[in-house]
CSV table of C-alpha atoms in Angstrom, one decimal:
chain,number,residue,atom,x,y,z
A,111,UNK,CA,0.0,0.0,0.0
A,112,UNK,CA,2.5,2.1,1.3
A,113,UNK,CA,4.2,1.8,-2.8
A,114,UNK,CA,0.7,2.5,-4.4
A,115,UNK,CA,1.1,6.0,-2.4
A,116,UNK,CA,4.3,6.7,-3.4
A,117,UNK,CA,2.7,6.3,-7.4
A,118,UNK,CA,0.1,7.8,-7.3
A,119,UNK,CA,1.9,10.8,-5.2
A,120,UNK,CA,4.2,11.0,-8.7
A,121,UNK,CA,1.4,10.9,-10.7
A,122,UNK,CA,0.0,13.8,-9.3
A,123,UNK,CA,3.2,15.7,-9.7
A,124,UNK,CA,3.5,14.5,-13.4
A,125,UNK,CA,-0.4,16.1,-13.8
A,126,UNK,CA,0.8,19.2,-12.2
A,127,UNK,CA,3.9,19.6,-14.2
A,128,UNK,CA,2.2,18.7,-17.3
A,129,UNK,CA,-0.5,21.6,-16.8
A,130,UNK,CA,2.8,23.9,-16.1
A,131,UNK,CA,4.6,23.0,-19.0
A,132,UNK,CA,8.2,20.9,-18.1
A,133,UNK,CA,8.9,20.5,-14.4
A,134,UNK,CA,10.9,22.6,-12.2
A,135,UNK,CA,11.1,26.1,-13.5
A,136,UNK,CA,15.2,27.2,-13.1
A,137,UNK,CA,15.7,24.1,-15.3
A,138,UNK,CA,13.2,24.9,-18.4
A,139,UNK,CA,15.0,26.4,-21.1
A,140,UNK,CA,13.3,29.1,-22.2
A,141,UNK,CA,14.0,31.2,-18.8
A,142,UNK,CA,17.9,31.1,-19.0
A,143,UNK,CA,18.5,34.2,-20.6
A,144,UNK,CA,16.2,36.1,-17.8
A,145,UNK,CA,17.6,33.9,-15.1
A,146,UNK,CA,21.1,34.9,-16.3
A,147,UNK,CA,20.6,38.3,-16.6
A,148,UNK,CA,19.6,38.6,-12.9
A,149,UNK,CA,22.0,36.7,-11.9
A,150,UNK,CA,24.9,39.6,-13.1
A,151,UNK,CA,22.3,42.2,-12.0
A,152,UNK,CA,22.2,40.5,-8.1
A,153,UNK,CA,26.0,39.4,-8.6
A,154,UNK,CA,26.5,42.9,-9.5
A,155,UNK,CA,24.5,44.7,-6.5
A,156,UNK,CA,26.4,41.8,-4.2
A,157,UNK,CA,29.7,42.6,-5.5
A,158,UNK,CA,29.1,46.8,-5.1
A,159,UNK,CA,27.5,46.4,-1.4
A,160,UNK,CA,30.9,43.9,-0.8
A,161,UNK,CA,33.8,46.5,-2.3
A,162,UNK,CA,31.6,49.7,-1.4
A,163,UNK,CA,30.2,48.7,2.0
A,164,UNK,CA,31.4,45.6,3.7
A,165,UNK,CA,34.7,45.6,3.0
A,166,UNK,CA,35.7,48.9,3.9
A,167,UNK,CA,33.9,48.2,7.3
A,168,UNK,CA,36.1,44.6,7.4
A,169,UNK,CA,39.5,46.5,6.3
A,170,UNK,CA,38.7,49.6,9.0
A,171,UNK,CA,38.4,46.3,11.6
A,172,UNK,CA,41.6,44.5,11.1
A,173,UNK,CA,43.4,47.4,10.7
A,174,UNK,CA,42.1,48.9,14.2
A,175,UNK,CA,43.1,45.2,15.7
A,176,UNK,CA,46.6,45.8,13.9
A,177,UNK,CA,47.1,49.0,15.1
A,178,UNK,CA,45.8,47.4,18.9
A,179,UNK,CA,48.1,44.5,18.2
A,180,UNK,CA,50.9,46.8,17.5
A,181,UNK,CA,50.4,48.9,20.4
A,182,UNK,CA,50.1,46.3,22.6
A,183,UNK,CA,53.4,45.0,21.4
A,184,UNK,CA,55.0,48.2,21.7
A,185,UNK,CA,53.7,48.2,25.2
A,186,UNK,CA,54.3,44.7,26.4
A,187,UNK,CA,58.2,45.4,24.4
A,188,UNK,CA,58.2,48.9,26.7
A,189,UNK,CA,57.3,47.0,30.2
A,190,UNK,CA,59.8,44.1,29.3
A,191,UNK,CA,62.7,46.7,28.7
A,192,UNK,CA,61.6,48.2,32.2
A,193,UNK,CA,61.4,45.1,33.7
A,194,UNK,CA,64.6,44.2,32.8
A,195,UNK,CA,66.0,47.9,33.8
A,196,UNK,CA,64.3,47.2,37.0
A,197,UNK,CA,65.9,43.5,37.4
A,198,UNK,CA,69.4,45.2,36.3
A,199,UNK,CA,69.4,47.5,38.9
A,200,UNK,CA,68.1,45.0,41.7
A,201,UNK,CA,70.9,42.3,40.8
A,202,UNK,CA,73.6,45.4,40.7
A,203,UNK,CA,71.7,47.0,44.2
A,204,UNK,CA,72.6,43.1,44.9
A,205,UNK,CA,75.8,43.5,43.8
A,206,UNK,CA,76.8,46.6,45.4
A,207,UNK,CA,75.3,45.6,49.1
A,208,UNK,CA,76.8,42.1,49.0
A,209,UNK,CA,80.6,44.3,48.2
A,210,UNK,CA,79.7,46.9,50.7
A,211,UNK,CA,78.6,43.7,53.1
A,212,UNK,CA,82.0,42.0,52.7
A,213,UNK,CA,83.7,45.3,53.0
A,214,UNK,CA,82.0,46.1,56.2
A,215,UNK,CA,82.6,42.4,57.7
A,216,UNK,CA,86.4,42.7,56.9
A,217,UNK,CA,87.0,46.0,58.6
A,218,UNK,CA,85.4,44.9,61.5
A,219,UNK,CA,87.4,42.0,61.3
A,220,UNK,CA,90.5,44.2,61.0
A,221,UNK,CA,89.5,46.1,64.2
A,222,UNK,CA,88.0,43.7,66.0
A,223,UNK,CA,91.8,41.8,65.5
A,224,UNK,CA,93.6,45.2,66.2
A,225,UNK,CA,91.4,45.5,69.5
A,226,UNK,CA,92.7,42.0,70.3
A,227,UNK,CA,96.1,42.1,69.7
A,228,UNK,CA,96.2,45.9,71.4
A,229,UNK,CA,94.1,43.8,74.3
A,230,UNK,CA,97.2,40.9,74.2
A,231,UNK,CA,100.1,43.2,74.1
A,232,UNK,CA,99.2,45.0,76.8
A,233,UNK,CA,98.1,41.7,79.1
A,234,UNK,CA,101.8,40.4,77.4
A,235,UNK,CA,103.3,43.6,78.7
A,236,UNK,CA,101.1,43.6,82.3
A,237,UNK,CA,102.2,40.1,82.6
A,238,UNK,CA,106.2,40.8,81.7
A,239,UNK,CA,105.8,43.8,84.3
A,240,UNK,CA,104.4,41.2,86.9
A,241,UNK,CA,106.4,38.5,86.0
A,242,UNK,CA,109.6,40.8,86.6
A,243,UNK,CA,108.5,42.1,89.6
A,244,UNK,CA,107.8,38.6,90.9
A,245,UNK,CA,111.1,37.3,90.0
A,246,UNK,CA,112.6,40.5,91.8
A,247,UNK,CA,110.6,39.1,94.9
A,248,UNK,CA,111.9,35.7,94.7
A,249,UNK,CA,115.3,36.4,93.8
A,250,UNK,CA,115.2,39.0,97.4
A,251,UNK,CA,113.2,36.1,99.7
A,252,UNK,CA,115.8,33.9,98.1
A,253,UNK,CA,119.0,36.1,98.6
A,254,UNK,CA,117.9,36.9,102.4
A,255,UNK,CA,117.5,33.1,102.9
A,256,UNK,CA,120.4,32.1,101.4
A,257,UNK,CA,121.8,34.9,104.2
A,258,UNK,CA,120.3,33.6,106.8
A,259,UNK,CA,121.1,29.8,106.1
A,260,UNK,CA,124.3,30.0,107.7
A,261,UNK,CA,122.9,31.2,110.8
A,262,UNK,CA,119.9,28.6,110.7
A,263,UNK,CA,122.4,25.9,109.4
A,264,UNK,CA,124.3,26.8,112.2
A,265,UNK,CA,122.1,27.0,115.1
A,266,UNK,CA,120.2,23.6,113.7
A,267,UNK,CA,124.1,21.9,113.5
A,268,UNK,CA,124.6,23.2,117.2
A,269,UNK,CA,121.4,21.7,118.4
A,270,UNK,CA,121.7,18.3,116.7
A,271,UNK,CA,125.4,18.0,117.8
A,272,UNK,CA,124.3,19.0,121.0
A,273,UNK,CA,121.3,16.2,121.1
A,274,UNK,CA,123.9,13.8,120.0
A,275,UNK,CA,127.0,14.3,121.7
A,276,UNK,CA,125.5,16.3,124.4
A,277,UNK,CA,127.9,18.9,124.2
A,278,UNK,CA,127.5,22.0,122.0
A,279,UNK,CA,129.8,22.9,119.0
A,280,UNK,CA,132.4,26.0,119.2
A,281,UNK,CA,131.6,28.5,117.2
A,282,UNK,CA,134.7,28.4,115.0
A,283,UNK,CA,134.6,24.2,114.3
A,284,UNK,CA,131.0,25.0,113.7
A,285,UNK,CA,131.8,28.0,110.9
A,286,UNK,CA,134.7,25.5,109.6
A,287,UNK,CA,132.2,22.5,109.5
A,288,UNK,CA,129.4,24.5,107.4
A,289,UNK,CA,132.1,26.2,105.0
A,290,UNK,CA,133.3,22.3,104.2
A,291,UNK,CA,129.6,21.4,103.6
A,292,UNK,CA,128.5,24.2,101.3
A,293,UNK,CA,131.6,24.1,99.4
């Protein structure tokens, strides 16, 4: 059924077409010269309304985005040549603090190590002074006991002898008796 449709649905169209002369109308012959003619006519107008109208308007568009392009490469150029001004200068500021840094740290090194050896010298020099003075002390304590250990080795002789014999010592075999012994 559903092909009997389809027949008598082109049969129709074959009636109609047949009433109207040949089928679709762009394809009859007869209307080409017409159908060409407004064809120039409308490719014409088309053409005009693209030269005259939208192109302009198109051309006036891409060159304002050139022109925006351009600029904003000129800019983006201008803010990387500042930038790297402005990293230059940091990495010398950089540059210039780490020097003065290492210049500061080795003069106070260098004073710090004059203070010291000024501070050494003169505890060297205290201590030389005491040192001196000491050894002038001992040499004195030493010289007055070394003056007084004939009279000490004396009187400790006398006693012992004494202790021992049970008589004292004379004074001159006593003297003679210590000479022999610290010779």
């Amino acid at each position: 059924m559903a092909g009997e449709t389809t027949t008598e649905g082109h049969a129709a169209i074959a009636e109609a077409a047949g009433e109207h002369g040949v089928g679709f109308p762009p394809f009859d012959a007869t209307t080409f010269a017409s159908q060409l003619f407004w064809l120039a006519i409308t490719f014409g107008i088309f053409y005009w309304i693209m030269k005259n109208v939208a192109m302009p308007r198109i051309a006036g568009i891409l060159e304002d985005r050139k022109d925006r392009i351009a600029g904003d490469l000129s800019e983006a150029n201008r803010l990387k040549e500042e930038t790297d001004a402005a990293i230059a200068a940091y990495e010398q500021a950089l540059t210039e603090a780490r020097n003065k840094a290492h210049g500061i740290a080795h003069d106070t090194r260098a004073k710090l190590k004059a203070e010291q050896d000024a501070r050494r010298e003169k505890a060297e020099t205290e201590l030389g002074e005491k040192l001196k003075a000491a050894e002038a002390h001992i040499t004195g304590i030493k010289t007055e006991a070394l003056s007084q250990i004939e009279e000490i080795a004396g009187d400790t002789t006398s006693a012992l002898v004494e202790q021992l014999i049970g008589k004292a010592p004379t004074k001159t075999d006593l003297n003679k008796a210590l000479k022999s012994a610290m010779n």
